[in-house]
Short mmCIF file of C-alpha atoms and ligand atoms in Angstrom, two decimals:
data_model
loop_
_atom_site.label_atom_id
_atom_site.label_comp_id
_atom_site.label_asym_id
_atom_site.label_seq_id
_atom_site.Cartn_x
_atom_site.Cartn_y
_atom_site.Cartn_z
CA UNK Y 1 123.05 95.68 89.36
CA UNK Y 2 124.20 96.83 92.42
CA UNK Y 3 122.06 100.75 93.40
CA UNK Y 4 125.38 101.78 93.74
CA UNK Y 5 126.19 101.65 90.34
CA UNK Y 6 123.43 103.86 89.13
CA UNK Y 7 124.66 107.16 88.96
CA UNK Y 8 122.77 109.27 90.33
CA UNK Y 9 122.32 113.67 90.05
CA UNK Y 10 120.67 115.44 93.20
CA UNK Y 11 120.50 119.16 92.22
CA UNK Y 12 120.58 121.27 96.38
CA UNK Y 13 118.05 123.32 96.24
CA UNK Y 14 120.28 125.23 98.63
CA UNK Y 15 120.57 126.62 95.23
CA UNK Y 16 117.15 127.58 93.70
CA UNK Y 17 115.49 130.34 93.88
CA UNK Y 18 113.21 130.66 97.08
CA UNK Y 19 110.29 132.51 95.74
CA UNK Y 20 109.87 129.80 94.04
CA UNK Y 21 110.05 126.27 95.42
CA UNK Y 22 107.68 124.09 92.99
CA UNK Y 23 108.62 126.10 90.27
CA UNK Y 24 112.39 125.16 90.44
CA UNK Y 25 111.88 121.60 91.13
CA UNK Y 26 109.46 121.05 87.95
CA UNK Y 27 112.62 122.54 86.51
CA UNK Y 28 115.33 120.18 87.95
CA UNK Y 29 112.65 117.64 86.85
CA UNK Y 30 112.47 118.78 83.36
CA UNK Y 31 116.18 119.34 83.40
CA UNK Y 32 116.78 115.34 84.23
CA UNK Y 33 117.34 115.67 87.65
CA UNK Y 34 117.37 112.30 89.49
CA UNK Y 35 116.91 113.51 93.42
CA UNK Y 36 116.24 116.15 94.63
CA UNK Y 37 118.77 117.02 98.01
CA UNK Y 38 117.13 119.37 100.45
CA UNK Y 39 119.57 120.87 102.96
CA UNK Y 40 117.65 121.47 106.55
CA UNK Y 41 120.05 123.83 108.62
CA UNK Y 42 119.22 124.44 112.14
CA UNK Y 43 121.77 127.20 112.87
CA UNK Y 44 123.55 125.30 115.71
CA UNK Y 45 125.11 122.46 114.23
CA UNK Y 46 125.47 124.09 111.24
CA UNK Y 47 126.01 128.74 111.15
CA UNK Y 48 123.00 128.84 109.13
CA UNK Y 49 119.30 128.57 108.87
CA UNK Y 50 118.08 127.52 105.58
CA UNK Y 51 113.92 125.83 106.39
CA UNK Y 52 111.98 123.04 107.90
CA UNK Y 53 109.71 120.16 107.44
CA UNK Y 54 107.18 122.77 106.05
CA UNK Y 55 109.88 123.18 102.84
CA UNK Y 56 109.43 119.28 102.59
CA UNK Y 57 106.08 118.93 102.70
CA UNK Y 58 105.40 121.99 99.87
CA UNK Y 59 108.33 120.43 97.17
CA UNK Y 60 106.71 117.01 98.19
CA UNK Y 61 103.28 118.06 97.18
CA UNK Y 62 105.01 119.95 94.06
CA UNK Y 63 106.16 116.58 92.49
CA UNK Y 64 107.00 112.72 93.07
CA UNK Y 65 110.56 113.64 92.64
CA UNK Y 66 112.67 111.43 95.65
CA UNK Y 67 113.47 113.19 98.01
CA UNK Y 68 117.20 113.27 99.37
CA UNK Y 69 117.13 115.13 102.68
CA UNK Y 70 119.97 115.93 104.67
CA UNK Y 71 119.80 117.15 108.71
CA UNK Y 72 122.43 119.46 109.45
CA UNK Y 73 120.26 120.26 112.52
CA UNK Y 74 121.90 119.18 116.44
CA UNK Y 75 118.88 116.73 117.46
CA UNK Y 76 117.81 115.33 114.12
CA UNK Y 77 116.14 112.55 116.97
CA UNK Y 78 113.82 115.22 118.07
CA UNK Y 79 112.64 116.52 114.91
CA UNK Y 80 112.51 113.12 113.19
CA UNK Y 81 108.94 112.77 112.90
CA UNK Y 82 108.75 115.66 111.92
CA UNK Y 83 110.12 114.99 108.39
CA UNK Y 84 109.11 111.55 108.14
CA UNK Y 85 105.31 112.98 107.69
CA UNK Y 86 106.46 115.45 105.44
CA UNK Y 87 107.55 112.80 103.19
CA UNK Y 88 110.95 112.56 102.89
CA UNK Y 89 111.64 109.32 101.25
CA UNK Y 90 115.65 109.34 102.30
CA UNK Y 91 116.06 111.00 105.15
CA UNK Y 92 120.77 111.55 106.02
CA UNK Y 93 121.42 112.67 109.61
CA UNK Y 94 125.11 113.61 110.99
CA UNK Y 95 127.46 110.72 112.81
CA UNK Y 96 128.75 114.00 115.05
CA UNK Y 97 124.73 115.48 115.62
CA UNK Y 98 123.99 115.09 119.49
CA UNK Y 99 121.99 111.72 119.25
CA UNK Y 100 121.61 107.91 119.70
CA UNK Y 101 122.99 107.69 115.66
CA UNK Y 102 121.51 103.49 115.80
CA UNK Y 103 118.49 104.62 117.67
CA UNK Y 104 117.58 107.32 114.48
CA UNK Y 105 118.83 105.56 112.26
CA UNK Y 106 116.45 102.14 112.84
CA UNK Y 107 113.50 104.33 113.45
CA UNK Y 108 113.90 105.88 109.51
CA UNK Y 109 113.90 102.39 108.37
CA UNK Y 110 111.47 101.16 110.75
CA UNK Y 111 109.01 104.04 109.08
CA UNK Y 112 109.87 103.06 105.70
CA UNK Y 113 112.27 105.41 104.82
CA UNK Y 114 116.11 105.45 103.25
CA UNK Y 115 118.90 106.60 106.07
CA UNK Y 116 121.80 107.67 105.28
CA UNK Y 117 124.50 109.14 107.88
CA UNK Y 118 126.75 111.33 107.26
CA UNK Y 119 130.21 112.55 108.18
CA UNK Y 120 132.03 116.21 108.17
CA UNK Y 121 135.56 116.53 106.58
CA UNK Y 122 137.23 116.58 109.64
CA UNK Y 123 135.70 112.91 110.50
CA UNK Y 124 137.38 109.88 110.23
CA UNK Y 125 135.87 106.96 108.20
CA UNK Y 126 136.21 104.67 111.80
CA UNK Y 127 133.61 107.28 113.02
CA UNK Y 128 130.52 105.59 111.04
CA UNK Y 129 131.98 101.73 110.86
CA UNK Y 130 129.49 100.72 113.69
CA UNK Y 131 126.52 101.52 111.77
CA UNK Y 132 127.16 100.27 107.84
CA UNK Y 133 125.17 97.30 107.79
CA UNK Y 134 121.87 100.55 108.91
CA UNK Y 135 122.34 102.71 106.47
CA UNK Y 136 121.31 103.33 102.48
CA UNK Y 137 123.54 106.06 102.48
CA UNK Y 138 126.60 107.10 103.13
CA UNK Y 139 127.53 111.18 102.57
CA UNK Y 140 131.01 112.41 102.91
CA UNK Y 141 130.80 115.91 102.79
CA UNK Y 142 133.33 117.55 100.41
CA UNK Y 143 132.68 120.96 102.35
CA UNK Y 144 132.60 121.53 105.89
CA UNK Y 145 128.75 122.01 105.99
CA UNK Y 146 126.54 125.10 106.56
CA UNK Y 147 127.00 127.22 103.32
CA UNK Y 148 126.90 126.39 99.26
CA UNK Y 149 128.95 127.57 96.26
CA UNK Y 150 132.48 126.25 98.59
CA UNK Y 151 135.10 124.78 96.93
CA UNK Y 152 135.68 121.26 96.66
CA UNK Y 153 138.16 119.70 99.60
CA UNK Y 154 140.36 117.38 97.68
CA UNK Y 155 141.64 115.53 100.74
CA UNK Y 156 138.48 113.68 101.29
CA UNK Y 157 138.51 111.70 98.06
CA UNK Y 158 141.34 108.88 99.86
CA UNK Y 159 137.93 109.19 102.47
CA UNK Y 160 135.51 108.01 99.72
CA UNK Y 161 138.00 105.59 98.49
CA UNK Y 162 138.06 103.43 102.06
CA UNK Y 163 134.10 103.83 101.99
CA UNK Y 164 133.92 102.33 99.02
CA UNK Y 165 136.15 99.35 100.52
CA UNK Y 166 134.49 98.95 103.41
CA UNK Y 167 130.89 98.13 101.52
CA UNK Y 168 133.35 95.79 99.53
CA UNK Y 169 134.36 93.73 102.43
CA UNK Y 170 131.04 94.23 104.04
CA UNK Y 171 129.25 93.07 101.08
CA UNK Y 172 127.03 95.81 101.68
CA UNK Y 173 125.33 97.74 99.21
CA UNK Y 174 124.79 101.20 100.30
CA UNK Y 175 124.99 104.34 98.07
CA UNK Y 176 128.52 106.92 98.24
CA UNK Y 177 127.50 110.49 98.20
CA UNK Y 178 129.27 113.32 97.75
CA UNK Y 179 128.17 116.99 98.67
CA UNK Y 180 130.18 119.76 98.32
CA UNK Y 181 131.78 121.80 94.92
CA UNK Y 182 130.07 119.27 92.94
CA UNK Y 183 130.76 120.50 89.13
CA UNK Y 184 131.71 118.36 86.35
CA UNK Y 185 135.50 117.48 87.51
CA UNK Y 186 134.73 116.95 90.83
CA UNK Y 187 132.60 114.77 90.11
CA UNK Y 188 134.52 112.56 87.84
CA UNK Y 189 136.89 112.48 90.55
CA UNK Y 190 134.61 111.37 92.62
CA UNK Y 191 132.61 108.52 90.67
CA UNK Y 192 136.24 107.28 90.04
CA UNK Y 193 136.83 107.03 93.96
CA UNK Y 194 133.57 104.79 94.49
CA UNK Y 195 131.08 107.66 95.19
CA UNK Y 196 127.93 107.39 92.98
CA UNK Y 197 125.46 110.12 94.31
CA UNK Y 198 126.69 113.85 92.99
CA UNK Y 199 125.10 116.82 95.37
CA UNK Y 200 125.36 119.59 93.21
CA UNK Y 201 123.52 122.99 94.10
CA UNK Y 202 125.41 126.08 92.62
CA UNK Y 203 127.21 123.92 89.08
CA UNK Y 204 123.46 123.20 88.13
CA UNK Y 205 120.71 125.81 89.58
CA UNK Y 206 122.98 128.79 88.51
CA UNK Y 207 123.99 127.08 85.47
CA UNK Y 208 122.53 128.85 81.95
CA UNK Y 209 122.05 125.65 80.61
CA UNK Y 210 120.79 123.20 83.72
CA UNK Y 211 120.11 120.53 81.58
CA UNK Y 212 123.13 120.22 80.28
CA UNK Y 213 124.75 121.28 83.32
CA UNK Y 214 123.43 117.87 85.10
CA UNK Y 215 123.96 115.77 81.96
CA UNK Y 216 127.11 116.94 82.33
CA UNK Y 217 127.85 116.37 85.71
CA UNK Y 218 126.64 112.44 85.63
CA UNK Y 219 129.36 112.10 82.89
CA UNK Y 220 129.29 108.69 80.93
CA UNK Y 221 129.51 105.38 82.67
C1 DX5 R 1 126.19 122.45 102.12
C2 DX5 R 1 125.12 122.11 102.04
C3 DX5 R 1 125.22 120.80 100.29
C4 DX5 R 1 125.37 122.33 99.70
C5 DX5 R 1 126.25 121.89 97.63
O1 DX5 R 1 126.80 122.00 103.95
O2 DX5 R 1 125.43 120.69 102.23
O3 DX5 R 1 124.15 120.42 99.46
O4 DX5 R 1 124.06 123.07 99.19
O5 DX5 R 1 126.05 123.61 97.31
P1 DX5 R 1 127.43 123.49 96.13
O6 DX5 R 1 126.92 122.39 95.20
O7 DX5 R 1 126.83 124.85 95.59
O8 DX5 R 1 128.73 123.33 96.94
ZN1 ZN R 2 123.67 118.58 101.64
#
């Protein structure tokens, strides 16, 4: 089974109660989360500030769930070592950020971690094509990054389909992740387009029954 045939639900901690990160992680694990998605924002690459390496380390100490760290920062190369040391299992950097993309991806893998590459809704798929053999995950943003609770952008679905096509044509086995406005209905459309990792903040942590929400998003393969 190719790893991208697994359906993975990754609740985003951005929608959790910041007063109790450890408890919220354990709540997500008990609800059947596969990964924990951690949104790092620097107030420069995106118009918001969230948290840094210390929070990643706190989450890593609170449970051994797989940590999917999404760096929405202008200089991922400068801060990379701190996130590697904090316990990230997968680090995703943006192709639009100010760094040598190939070098950054190489450092993540050289550290024995998985490397992810993200592109914003307005960025064409061609921008990531030179790096497809260097990644374990491709993240197609389905909202303009910076905030949770935004509406899903259906125009990104054709890019997800293109990404799945490039993966097949190149014999790659990277995951395709979508992030922003993911719930039961939009997840089903993303799975159908070729994505397999669903990041979901509001629709999981803010659901009346988190376990039911996670199961409904994962749907039936
Ligand atoms: C936005 C972040 C997302 C966000 C998702 O920039 O990358 O991970 O937290 O939140 P929802 O699922 O509420 O859109
Ligand atoms: Zn994210």
